[in-house]
């Protein structure tokens, strides 16, 4: 059974940085995508960054490109999201999720992801 657990959220001032971590267990191969998603109150869940474990290809939407970086430690099955230049609009609950995926492209549609963590709150003050 795949399980993902996030950590590292908190309160930060605009312009600051935070690092989120996600530990994924139960992965039986590299045929997975791992991703970070967020949801603010009253808004739909949106993709932040995803990585294909077969080839380490990544995806970022324009809203975070150049500010956020996804990386992984395959030995520890840990996924990290480094968030820099944070803005109040980045305030949301952040989720890590896993998808069993054998294709080489990066899938970052949250509706496709099956395994979700409990989320960690990120609040950016102005």
Short mmCIF file of the N, C-alpha and C atoms (twelve columns), coordinates in Angstrom:
data_MODEL
# 
_entry.id   MODEL 
# 
loop_
_atom_site.group_PDB 
_atom_site.id 
_atom_site.type_symbol 
_atom_site.label_atom_id 
_atom_site.label_alt_id 
_atom_site.label_comp_id 
_atom_site.label_asym_id 
_atom_site.label_seq_id 
_atom_site.Cartn_x 
_atom_site.Cartn_y 
_atom_site.Cartn_z 
_atom_site.pdbx_PDB_model_num 
ATOM 1   N N  . UNK A 1   0.846   -1.186 0.000   1 
ATOM 2   C CA . UNK A 1   0.000   0.000  0.000   1 
ATOM 3   C C  . UNK A 1   0.891   1.249  0.000   1 
ATOM 4   N N  . UNK A 2   0.647   2.139  -0.951  1 
ATOM 5   C CA . UNK A 2   1.434   3.370  -1.040  1 
ATOM 6   C C  . UNK A 2   0.917   4.368  -0.013  1 
ATOM 7   N N  . UNK A 3   1.837   4.974  0.685   1 
ATOM 8   C CA . UNK A 3   1.505   6.032  1.632   1 
ATOM 9   C C  . UNK A 3   2.461   7.192  1.433   1 
ATOM 10  N N  . UNK A 4   1.939   8.401  1.553   1 
ATOM 11  C CA . UNK A 4   2.759   9.601  1.455   1 
ATOM 12  C C  . UNK A 4   2.473   10.472 2.668   1 
ATOM 13  N N  . UNK A 5   3.531   11.064 3.211   1 
ATOM 14  C CA . UNK A 5   3.410   11.918 4.389   1 
ATOM 15  C C  . UNK A 5   4.211   13.186 4.152   1 
ATOM 16  N N  . UNK A 6   3.545   14.334 4.280   1 
ATOM 17  C CA . UNK A 6   4.201   15.623 4.072   1 
ATOM 18  C C  . UNK A 6   4.649   16.218 5.405   1 
ATOM 19  N N  . UNK A 7   5.631   17.102 5.307   1 
ATOM 20  C CA . UNK A 7   6.053   17.884 6.461   1 
ATOM 21  C C  . UNK A 7   6.709   19.165 5.957   1 
ATOM 22  N N  . UNK A 8   6.833   20.143 6.854   1 
ATOM 23  C CA . UNK A 8   7.622   21.323 6.533   1 
ATOM 24  C C  . UNK A 8   6.851   22.601 6.289   1 
ATOM 25  N N  . UNK A 9   5.549   22.583 6.396   1 
ATOM 26  C CA . UNK A 9   4.803   23.822 6.197   1 
ATOM 27  C C  . UNK A 9   5.015   24.791 7.346   1 
ATOM 28  N N  . UNK A 10  4.410   25.968 7.219   1 
ATOM 29  C CA . UNK A 10  4.529   26.955 8.282   1 
ATOM 30  C C  . UNK A 10  4.160   28.336 7.812   1 
ATOM 31  N N  . UNK A 11  4.547   29.300 8.623   1 
ATOM 32  C CA . UNK A 11  4.260   30.704 8.345   1 
ATOM 33  C C  . UNK A 11  5.552   31.400 7.942   1 
ATOM 34  N N  . UNK A 12  5.488   32.152 6.858   1 
ATOM 35  C CA . UNK A 12  6.674   32.847 6.370   1 
ATOM 36  C C  . UNK A 12  6.242   34.195 5.797   1 
ATOM 37  N N  . UNK A 13  7.143   35.163 5.837   1 
ATOM 38  C CA . UNK A 13  6.840   36.467 5.253   1 
ATOM 39  C C  . UNK A 13  7.025   36.427 3.739   1 
ATOM 40  N N  . UNK A 14  6.334   37.314 3.058   1 
ATOM 41  C CA . UNK A 14  6.477   37.417 1.609   1 
ATOM 42  C C  . UNK A 14  7.947   37.632 1.249   1 
ATOM 43  N N  . UNK A 15  8.376   36.921 0.226   1 
ATOM 44  C CA . UNK A 15  9.773   36.968 -0.184  1 
ATOM 45  C C  . UNK A 15  10.644  35.912 0.447   1 
ATOM 46  N N  . UNK A 16  10.101  35.237 1.452   1 
ATOM 47  C CA . UNK A 16  10.867  34.210 2.139   1 
ATOM 48  C C  . UNK A 16  10.805  32.866 1.453   1 
ATOM 49  N N  . UNK A 17  11.376  31.864 2.119   1 
ATOM 50  C CA . UNK A 17  11.480  30.518 1.569   1 
ATOM 51  C C  . UNK A 17  10.979  29.483 2.565   1 
ATOM 52  N N  . UNK A 18  10.509  28.386 2.022   1 
ATOM 53  C CA . UNK A 18  10.143  27.214 2.814   1 
ATOM 54  C C  . UNK A 18  10.511  25.975 2.021   1 
ATOM 55  N N  . UNK A 19  10.770  24.904 2.746   1 
ATOM 56  C CA . UNK A 19  11.040  23.624 2.103   1 
ATOM 57  C C  . UNK A 19  10.060  22.598 2.634   1 
ATOM 58  N N  . UNK A 20  9.336   21.983 1.727   1 
ATOM 59  C CA . UNK A 20  8.419   20.917 2.082   1 
ATOM 60  C C  . UNK A 20  9.054   19.572 1.747   1 
ATOM 61  N N  . UNK A 21  8.770   18.594 2.584   1 
ATOM 62  C CA . UNK A 21  9.270   17.239 2.345   1 
ATOM 63  C C  . UNK A 21  8.107   16.261 2.301   1 
ATOM 64  N N  . UNK A 22  8.305   15.213 1.546   1 
ATOM 65  C CA . UNK A 22  7.299   14.159 1.438   1 
ATOM 66  C C  . UNK A 22  8.025   12.820 1.425   1 
ATOM 67  N N  . UNK A 23  7.605   11.945 2.297   1 
ATOM 68  C CA . UNK A 23  8.150   10.589 2.314   1 
ATOM 69  C C  . UNK A 23  7.126   9.642  1.717   1 
ATOM 70  N N  . UNK A 24  7.529   8.943  0.687   1 
ATOM 71  C CA . UNK A 24  6.637   8.006  0.016   1 
ATOM 72  C C  . UNK A 24  7.075   6.583  0.333   1 
ATOM 73  N N  . UNK A 25  6.172   5.783  0.844   1 
ATOM 74  C CA . UNK A 25  6.475   4.389  1.147   1 
ATOM 75  C C  . UNK A 25  5.561   3.485  0.329   1 
ATOM 76  N N  . UNK A 26  6.018   2.254  0.144   1 
ATOM 77  C CA . UNK A 26  5.214   1.287  -0.596  1 
ATOM 78  C C  . UNK A 26  5.378   1.351  -2.095  1 
ATOM 79  N N  . UNK A 27  6.343   2.153  -2.574  1 
ATOM 80  C CA . UNK A 27  6.592   2.206  -4.020  1 
ATOM 81  C C  . UNK A 27  7.377   0.969  -4.417  1 
ATOM 82  N N  . UNK A 28  6.850   0.208  -5.348  1 
ATOM 83  C CA . UNK A 28  7.461   -1.072 -5.699  1 
ATOM 84  C C  . UNK A 28  8.408   -0.984 -6.889  1 
ATOM 85  N N  . UNK A 29  8.433   0.177  -7.556  1 
ATOM 86  C CA . UNK A 29  9.309   0.360  -8.713  1 
ATOM 87  C C  . UNK A 29  9.422   1.855  -8.976  1 
ATOM 88  N N  . UNK A 30  10.007  2.221  -10.125 1 
ATOM 89  C CA . UNK A 30  10.050  3.626  -10.531 1 
ATOM 90  C C  . UNK A 30  8.867   4.003  -11.421 1 
ATOM 91  N N  . UNK A 31  7.902   3.141  -11.561 1 
ATOM 92  C CA . UNK A 31  6.731   3.434  -12.387 1 
ATOM 93  C C  . UNK A 31  5.714   4.259  -11.604 1 
ATOM 94  N N  . UNK A 32  6.186   5.422  -11.183 1 
ATOM 95  C CA . UNK A 32  5.336   6.343  -10.437 1 
ATOM 96  C C  . UNK A 32  5.662   7.773  -10.820 1 
ATOM 97  N N  . UNK A 33  4.674   8.621  -10.707 1 
ATOM 98  C CA . UNK A 33  4.882   10.057 -10.663 1 
ATOM 99  C C  . UNK A 33  4.592   10.489 -9.226  1 
ATOM 100 N N  . UNK A 34  5.377   11.432 -8.744  1 
ATOM 101 C CA . UNK A 34  5.108   12.073 -7.468  1 
ATOM 102 C C  . UNK A 34  4.870   13.546 -7.727  1 
ATOM 103 N N  . UNK A 35  3.964   14.116 -6.982  1 
ATOM 104 C CA . UNK A 35  3.643   15.510 -7.249  1 
ATOM 105 C C  . UNK A 35  3.275   16.286 -6.012  1 
ATOM 106 N N  . UNK A 36  3.401   17.595 -6.145  1 
ATOM 107 C CA . UNK A 36  2.951   18.546 -5.137  1 
ATOM 108 C C  . UNK A 36  1.757   19.312 -5.704  1 
ATOM 109 N N  . UNK A 37  0.759   19.457 -4.872  1 
ATOM 110 C CA . UNK A 37  -0.456  20.161 -5.241  1 
ATOM 111 C C  . UNK A 37  -0.841  21.079 -4.090  1 
ATOM 112 N N  . UNK A 38  -1.672  22.067 -4.382  1 
ATOM 113 C CA . UNK A 38  -2.129  22.938 -3.303  1 
ATOM 114 C C  . UNK A 38  -3.587  23.303 -3.525  1 
ATOM 115 N N  . UNK A 39  -4.212  23.653 -2.416  1 
ATOM 116 C CA . UNK A 39  -5.603  24.084 -2.485  1 
ATOM 117 C C  . UNK A 39  -5.820  25.184 -1.468  1 
ATOM 118 N N  . UNK A 40  -6.245  26.323 -1.967  1 
ATOM 119 C CA . UNK A 40  -6.594  27.448 -1.113  1 
ATOM 120 C C  . UNK A 40  -8.097  27.431 -0.873  1 
ATOM 121 N N  . UNK A 41  -8.563  28.033 0.213   1 
ATOM 122 C CA . UNK A 41  -9.999  28.039 0.512   1 
ATOM 123 C C  . UNK A 41  -10.795 28.621 -0.654  1 
ATOM 124 N N  . UNK A 42  -11.837 27.891 -1.045  1 
ATOM 125 C CA . UNK A 42  -12.699 28.359 -2.110  1 
ATOM 126 C C  . UNK A 42  -12.157 28.176 -3.511  1 
ATOM 127 N N  . UNK A 43  -10.985 27.552 -3.623  1 
ATOM 128 C CA . UNK A 43  -10.382 27.342 -4.937  1 
ATOM 129 C C  . UNK A 43  -10.198 25.862 -5.207  1 
ATOM 130 N N  . UNK A 44  -10.031 25.533 -6.474  1 
ATOM 131 C CA . UNK A 44  -9.786  24.152 -6.848  1 
ATOM 132 C C  . UNK A 44  -8.340  23.760 -6.534  1 
ATOM 133 N N  . UNK A 45  -8.145  22.469 -6.381  1 
ATOM 134 C CA . UNK A 45  -6.794  21.961 -6.167  1 
ATOM 135 C C  . UNK A 45  -6.004  22.151 -7.460  1 
ATOM 136 N N  . UNK A 46  -4.779  22.658 -7.330  1 
ATOM 137 C CA . UNK A 46  -3.965  22.920 -8.505  1 
ATOM 138 C C  . UNK A 46  -2.599  22.253 -8.384  1 
ATOM 139 N N  . UNK A 47  -2.048  21.926 -9.528  1 
ATOM 140 C CA . UNK A 47  -0.728  21.303 -9.571  1 
ATOM 141 C C  . UNK A 47  0.350   22.355 -9.345  1 
ATOM 142 N N  . UNK A 48  1.362   21.977 -8.582  1 
ATOM 143 C CA . UNK A 48  2.491   22.848 -8.315  1 
ATOM 144 C C  . UNK A 48  3.741   22.325 -9.001  1 
ATOM 145 N N  . UNK A 49  3.981   21.048 -8.871  1 
ATOM 146 C CA . UNK A 49  5.141   20.444 -9.511  1 
ATOM 147 C C  . UNK A 49  5.026   18.938 -9.442  1 
ATOM 148 N N  . UNK A 50  5.469   18.280 -10.483 1 
ATOM 149 C CA . UNK A 50  5.440   16.823 -10.520 1 
ATOM 150 C C  . UNK A 50  6.743   16.284 -11.104 1 
ATOM 151 N N  . UNK A 51  7.057   15.064 -10.751 1 
ATOM 152 C CA . UNK A 51  8.280   14.430 -11.257 1 
ATOM 153 C C  . UNK A 51  7.981   12.983 -11.622 1 
ATOM 154 N N  . UNK A 52  8.532   12.573 -12.747 1 
ATOM 155 C CA . UNK A 52  8.399   11.198 -13.207 1 
ATOM 156 C C  . UNK A 52  9.617   10.429 -12.699 1 
ATOM 157 N N  . UNK A 53  9.393   9.406  -11.895 1 
ATOM 158 C CA . UNK A 53  10.496  8.691  -11.282 1 
ATOM 159 C C  . UNK A 53  11.283  7.839  -12.269 1 
ATOM 160 N N  . UNK A 54  10.738  7.578  -13.462 1 
ATOM 161 C CA . UNK A 54  11.473  6.778  -14.450 1 
ATOM 162 C C  . UNK A 54  12.626  7.560  -15.056 1 
ATOM 163 N N  . UNK A 55  12.436  8.867  -15.210 1 
ATOM 164 C CA . UNK A 55  13.446  9.659  -15.924 1 
ATOM 165 C C  . UNK A 55  13.739  11.003 -15.270 1 
ATOM 166 N N  . UNK A 56  13.109  11.287 -14.127 1 
ATOM 167 C CA . UNK A 56  13.286  12.547 -13.403 1 
ATOM 168 C C  . UNK A 56  12.829  13.759 -14.194 1 
ATOM 169 N N  . UNK A 57  12.019  13.567 -15.213 1 
ATOM 170 C CA . UNK A 57  11.418  14.710 -15.881 1 
ATOM 171 C C  . UNK A 57  10.464  15.397 -14.918 1 
ATOM 172 N N  . UNK A 58  10.421  16.729 -15.015 1 
ATOM 173 C CA . UNK A 58  9.612   17.509 -14.096 1 
ATOM 174 C C  . UNK A 58  8.654   18.427 -14.846 1 
ATOM 175 N N  . UNK A 59  7.661   18.893 -14.108 1 
ATOM 176 C CA . UNK A 59  6.685   19.836 -14.648 1 
ATOM 177 C C  . UNK A 59  6.432   20.921 -13.608 1 
ATOM 178 N N  . UNK A 60  6.359   22.168 -14.088 1 
ATOM 179 C CA . UNK A 60  5.974   23.294 -13.247 1 
ATOM 180 C C  . UNK A 60  4.974   24.153 -14.019 1 
ATOM 181 N N  . UNK A 61  3.927   24.610 -13.384 1 
ATOM 182 C CA . UNK A 61  3.075   25.594 -14.041 1 
ATOM 183 C C  . UNK A 61  3.758   26.954 -14.017 1 
ATOM 184 N N  . UNK A 62  3.294   27.866 -14.838 1 
ATOM 185 C CA . UNK A 62  3.914   29.190 -14.918 1 
ATOM 186 C C  . UNK A 62  3.852   29.945 -13.592 1 
ATOM 187 N N  . UNK A 63  2.849   29.631 -12.775 1 
ATOM 188 C CA . UNK A 63  2.674   30.372 -11.518 1 
ATOM 189 C C  . UNK A 63  3.837   30.178 -10.550 1 
ATOM 190 N N  . UNK A 64  4.560   29.066 -10.676 1 
ATOM 191 C CA . UNK A 64  5.651   28.804 -9.733  1 
ATOM 192 C C  . UNK A 64  6.988   28.587 -10.420 1 
ATOM 193 N N  . UNK A 65  6.995   28.551 -11.739 1 
ATOM 194 C CA . UNK A 65  8.231   28.272 -12.475 1 
ATOM 195 C C  . UNK A 65  9.278   29.329 -12.144 1 
ATOM 196 N N  . UNK A 66  10.464  28.880 -11.822 1 
ATOM 197 C CA . UNK A 66  11.537  29.788 -11.448 1 
ATOM 198 C C  . UNK A 66  11.597  30.101 -9.970  1 
ATOM 199 N N  . UNK A 67  10.539  29.782 -9.239  1 
ATOM 200 C CA . UNK A 67  10.514  30.023 -7.791  1 
ATOM 201 C C  . UNK A 67  10.550  28.723 -7.006  1 
ATOM 202 N N  . UNK A 68  9.896   27.696 -7.521  1 
ATOM 203 C CA . UNK A 68  9.802   26.416 -6.824  1 
ATOM 204 C C  . UNK A 68  10.655  25.380 -7.544  1 
ATOM 205 N N  . UNK A 69  11.242  24.477 -6.775  1 
ATOM 206 C CA . UNK A 69  12.049  23.404 -7.347  1 
ATOM 207 C C  . UNK A 69  11.700  22.085 -6.673  1 
ATOM 208 N N  . UNK A 70  11.396  21.094 -7.477  1 
ATOM 209 C CA . UNK A 70  11.109  19.760 -6.969  1 
ATOM 210 C C  . UNK A 70  12.354  18.896 -7.121  1 
ATOM 211 N N  . UNK A 71  12.606  18.069 -6.132  1 
ATOM 212 C CA . UNK A 71  13.743  17.160 -6.224  1 
ATOM 213 C C  . UNK A 71  13.436  15.915 -5.404  1 
ATOM 214 N N  . UNK A 72  14.234  14.889 -5.623  1 
ATOM 215 C CA . UNK A 72  13.982  13.670 -4.858  1 
ATOM 216 C C  . UNK A 72  15.275  12.995 -4.475  1 
ATOM 217 N N  . UNK A 73  15.206  12.294 -3.375  1 
ATOM 218 C CA . UNK A 73  16.293  11.437 -2.913  1 
ATOM 219 C C  . UNK A 73  15.770  10.012 -3.059  1 
ATOM 220 N N  . UNK A 74  16.207  9.345  -4.117  1 
ATOM 221 C CA . UNK A 74  15.651  8.026  -4.408  1 
ATOM 222 C C  . UNK A 74  16.005  7.011  -3.334  1 
ATOM 223 N N  . UNK A 75  17.161  7.179  -2.702  1 
ATOM 224 C CA . UNK A 75  17.573  6.223  -1.668  1 
ATOM 225 C C  . UNK A 75  16.651  6.296  -0.460  1 
ATOM 226 N N  . UNK A 76  16.136  7.506  -0.181  1 
ATOM 227 C CA . UNK A 76  15.278  7.690  0.988   1 
ATOM 228 C C  . UNK A 76  13.809  7.768  0.624   1 
ATOM 229 N N  . UNK A 77  13.507  7.667  -0.694  1 
ATOM 230 C CA . UNK A 77  12.121  7.832  -1.159  1 
ATOM 231 C C  . UNK A 77  11.523  9.122  -0.627  1 
ATOM 232 N N  . UNK A 78  12.329  10.172 -0.667  1 
ATOM 233 C CA . UNK A 78  11.886  11.472 -0.177  1 
ATOM 234 C C  . UNK A 78  11.785  12.460 -1.318  1 
ATOM 235 N N  . UNK A 79  10.702  13.210 -1.322  1 
ATOM 236 C CA . UNK A 79  10.458  14.249 -2.312  1 
ATOM 237 C C  . UNK A 79  10.513  15.592 -1.605  1 
ATOM 238 N N  . UNK A 80  11.188  16.546 -2.208  1 
ATOM 239 C CA . UNK A 80  11.334  17.860 -1.600  1 
ATOM 240 C C  . UNK A 80  10.810  18.928 -2.548  1 
ATOM 241 N N  . UNK A 81  10.176  19.936 -1.992  1 
ATOM 242 C CA . UNK A 81  9.753   21.109 -2.755  1 
ATOM 243 C C  . UNK A 81  10.378  22.325 -2.096  1 
ATOM 244 N N  . UNK A 82  11.342  22.919 -2.771  1 
ATOM 245 C CA . UNK A 82  11.964  24.145 -2.305  1 
ATOM 246 C C  . UNK A 82  11.189  25.317 -2.874  1 
ATOM 247 N N  . UNK A 83  10.665  26.147 -1.995  1 
ATOM 248 C CA . UNK A 83  9.849   27.278 -2.415  1 
ATOM 249 C C  . UNK A 83  10.551  28.573 -2.042  1 
ATOM 250 N N  . UNK A 84  10.877  29.366 -3.034  1 
ATOM 251 C CA . UNK A 84  11.546  30.646 -2.829  1 
ATOM 252 C C  . UNK A 84  10.658  31.791 -3.305  1 
ATOM 253 N N  . UNK A 85  10.993  32.978 -2.881  1 
ATOM 254 C CA . UNK A 85  10.261  34.180 -3.300  1 
ATOM 255 C C  . UNK A 85  8.762   33.993 -3.108  1 
ATOM 256 N N  . UNK A 86  8.388   33.516 -1.945  1 
ATOM 257 C CA . UNK A 86  6.985   33.217 -1.690  1 
ATOM 258 C C  . UNK A 86  6.144   34.482 -1.671  1 
ATOM 259 N N  . UNK A 87  4.921   34.330 -2.138  1 
ATOM 260 C CA . UNK A 87  3.975   35.432 -2.232  1 
ATOM 261 C C  . UNK A 87  2.735   35.082 -1.425  1 
ATOM 262 N N  . UNK A 88  1.991   36.092 -0.968  1 
ATOM 263 C CA . UNK A 88  0.752   35.784 -0.234  1 
ATOM 264 C C  . UNK A 88  -0.189  34.871 -1.013  1 
ATOM 265 N N  . UNK A 89  -0.141  34.957 -2.338  1 
ATOM 266 C CA . UNK A 89  -0.999  34.108 -3.173  1 
ATOM 267 C C  . UNK A 89  -0.603  32.630 -3.110  1 
ATOM 268 N N  . UNK A 90  0.552   32.334 -2.539  1 
ATOM 269 C CA . UNK A 90  0.986   30.941 -2.380  1 
ATOM 270 C C  . UNK A 90  0.374   30.297 -1.139  1 
ATOM 271 N N  . UNK A 91  -0.331  31.068 -0.344  1 
ATOM 272 C CA . UNK A 91  -0.952  30.529 0.857   1 
ATOM 273 C C  . UNK A 91  -1.986  29.479 0.485   1 
ATOM 274 N N  . UNK A 92  -1.827  28.288 1.059   1 
ATOM 275 C CA . UNK A 92  -2.722  27.174 0.735   1 
ATOM 276 C C  . UNK A 92  -2.328  25.964 1.572   1 
ATOM 277 N N  . UNK A 93  -3.160  24.935 1.500   1 
ATOM 278 C CA . UNK A 93  -2.768  23.634 2.005   1 
ATOM 279 C C  . UNK A 93  -2.032  22.920 0.872   1 
ATOM 280 N N  . UNK A 94  -0.857  22.412 1.198   1 
ATOM 281 C CA . UNK A 94  -0.024  21.743 0.200   1 
ATOM 282 C C  . UNK A 94  -0.058  20.240 0.436   1 
ATOM 283 N N  . UNK A 95  -0.247  19.511 -0.662  1 
ATOM 284 C CA . UNK A 95  -0.371  18.065 -0.604  1 
ATOM 285 C C  . UNK A 95  0.686   17.404 -1.474  1 
ATOM 286 N N  . UNK A 96  1.171   16.276 -0.995  1 
ATOM 287 C CA . UNK A 96  2.003   15.394 -1.795  1 
ATOM 288 C C  . UNK A 96  1.137   14.224 -2.242  1 
ATOM 289 N N  . UNK A 97  1.364   13.749 -3.441  1 
ATOM 290 C CA . UNK A 97  0.557   12.646 -3.953  1 
ATOM 291 C C  . UNK A 97  1.390   11.763 -4.874  1 
ATOM 292 N N  . UNK A 98  0.933   10.530 -5.035  1 
ATOM 293 C CA . UNK A 98  1.625   9.551  -5.875  1 
ATOM 294 C C  . UNK A 98  0.654   8.929  -6.862  1 
ATOM 295 N N  . UNK A 99  1.203   8.607  -8.016  1 
ATOM 296 C CA . UNK A 99  0.422   8.003  -9.094  1 
ATOM 297 C C  . UNK A 99  1.239   6.891  -9.711  1 
ATOM 298 N N  . UNK A 100 0.669   5.708  -9.812  1 
ATOM 299 C CA . UNK A 100 1.334   4.625  -10.529 1 
ATOM 300 C C  . UNK A 100 1.254   4.949  -12.012 1 
ATOM 301 N N  . UNK A 101 2.462   5.037  -12.658 1 
ATOM 302 C CA . UNK A 101 2.502   5.613  -13.999 1 
ATOM 303 C C  . UNK A 101 3.691   5.053  -14.740 1 
ATOM 304 N N  . UNK A 102 3.480   4.371  -15.858 1 
ATOM 305 C CA . UNK A 102 4.581   3.727  -16.578 1 
ATOM 306 C C  . UNK A 102 5.021   4.505  -17.817 1 
ATOM 307 N N  . UNK A 103 4.364   5.624  -18.108 1 
ATOM 308 C CA . UNK A 103 4.730   6.411  -19.288 1 
ATOM 309 C C  . UNK A 103 5.909   7.335  -18.976 1 
ATOM 310 N N  . UNK A 104 6.545   7.844  -20.025 1 
ATOM 311 C CA . UNK A 104 7.711   8.688  -19.832 1 
ATOM 312 C C  . UNK A 104 7.352   10.159 -19.631 1 
ATOM 313 N N  . UNK A 105 6.151   10.570 -20.033 1 
ATOM 314 C CA . UNK A 105 5.756   11.955 -19.825 1 
ATOM 315 C C  . UNK A 105 5.411   12.169 -18.354 1 
ATOM 316 N N  . UNK A 106 5.394   13.424 -17.953 1 
ATOM 317 C CA . UNK A 106 5.032   13.753 -16.581 1 
ATOM 318 C C  . UNK A 106 3.529   14.025 -16.530 1 
ATOM 319 N N  . UNK A 107 2.860   13.292 -15.673 1 
ATOM 320 C CA . UNK A 107 1.425   13.512 -15.466 1 
ATOM 321 C C  . UNK A 107 1.247   14.370 -14.230 1 
ATOM 322 N N  . UNK A 108 0.575   15.508 -14.376 1 
ATOM 323 C CA . UNK A 108 0.428   16.410 -13.241 1 
ATOM 324 C C  . UNK A 108 -1.018  16.855 -13.060 1 
ATOM 325 N N  . UNK A 109 -1.950  16.094 -13.568 1 
ATOM 326 C CA . UNK A 109 -3.359  16.371 -13.341 1 
ATOM 327 C C  . UNK A 109 -3.757  15.770 -12.001 1 
ATOM 328 N N  . UNK A 110 -4.173  16.584 -11.034 1 
ATOM 329 C CA . UNK A 110 -4.464  16.035 -9.706  1 
ATOM 330 C C  . UNK A 110 -5.563  14.979 -9.728  1 
ATOM 331 N N  . UNK A 111 -6.444  15.020 -10.698 1 
ATOM 332 C CA . UNK A 111 -7.534  14.044 -10.756 1 
ATOM 333 C C  . UNK A 111 -7.021  12.643 -11.064 1 
ATOM 334 N N  . UNK A 112 -5.812  12.553 -11.591 1 
ATOM 335 C CA . UNK A 112 -5.247  11.251 -11.921 1 
ATOM 336 C C  . UNK A 112 -4.552  10.593 -10.729 1 
ATOM 337 N N  . UNK A 113 -4.219  11.382 -9.708  1 
ATOM 338 C CA . UNK A 113 -3.428  10.868 -8.593  1 
ATOM 339 C C  . UNK A 113 -4.308  10.120 -7.600  1 
ATOM 340 N N  . UNK A 114 -3.767  9.001  -7.128  1 
ATOM 341 C CA . UNK A 114 -4.565  8.098  -6.292  1 
ATOM 342 C C  . UNK A 114 -4.203  8.186  -4.824  1 
ATOM 343 N N  . UNK A 115 -2.928  8.379  -4.530  1 
ATOM 344 C CA . UNK A 115 -2.462  8.315  -3.148  1 
ATOM 345 C C  . UNK A 115 -2.097  9.716  -2.679  1 
ATOM 346 N N  . UNK A 116 -2.735  10.147 -1.592  1 
ATOM 347 C CA . UNK A 116 -2.586  11.513 -1.117  1 
ATOM 348 C C  . UNK A 116 -2.163  11.544 0.339   1 
ATOM 349 N N  . UNK A 117 -1.338  12.539 0.667   1 
ATOM 350 C CA . UNK A 117 -1.009  12.785 2.054   1 
ATOM 351 C C  . UNK A 117 -2.088  13.631 2.710   1 
ATOM 352 N N  . UNK A 118 -1.856  13.932 3.981   1 
ATOM 353 C CA . UNK A 118 -2.859  14.675 4.749   1 
ATOM 354 C C  . UNK A 118 -2.750  16.183 4.544   1 
ATOM 355 N N  . UNK A 119 -1.669  16.618 3.964   1 
ATOM 356 C CA . UNK A 119 -1.484  18.035 3.675   1 
ATOM 357 C C  . UNK A 119 -0.708  18.756 4.756   1 
ATOM 358 N N  . UNK A 120 -0.069  19.853 4.361   1 
ATOM 359 C CA . UNK A 120 0.645   20.711 5.294   1 
ATOM 360 C C  . UNK A 120 0.356   22.160 4.905   1 
ATOM 361 N N  . UNK A 121 0.065   22.979 5.897   1 
ATOM 362 C CA . UNK A 121 -0.363  24.356 5.636   1 
ATOM 363 C C  . UNK A 121 0.839   25.253 5.410   1 
ATOM 364 N N  . UNK A 122 0.742   26.059 4.357   1 
ATOM 365 C CA . UNK A 122 1.730   27.104 4.084   1 
ATOM 366 C C  . UNK A 122 0.994   28.438 4.090   1 
ATOM 367 N N  . UNK A 123 1.463   29.343 4.939   1 
ATOM 368 C CA . UNK A 123 0.854   30.663 5.031   1 
ATOM 369 C C  . UNK A 123 1.940   31.712 4.794   1 
ATOM 370 N N  . UNK A 124 1.691   32.589 3.825   1 
ATOM 371 C CA . UNK A 124 2.646   33.647 3.485   1 
ATOM 372 C C  . UNK A 124 2.012   34.980 3.841   1 
ATOM 373 N N  . UNK A 125 2.636   35.693 4.751   1 
ATOM 374 C CA . UNK A 125 2.098   36.974 5.190   1 
ATOM 375 C C  . UNK A 125 2.698   38.104 4.361   1 
ATOM 376 N N  . UNK A 126 1.917   39.139 4.164   1 
ATOM 377 C CA . UNK A 126 2.387   40.279 3.353   1 
ATOM 378 C C  . UNK A 126 3.076   41.322 4.202   1 
# 
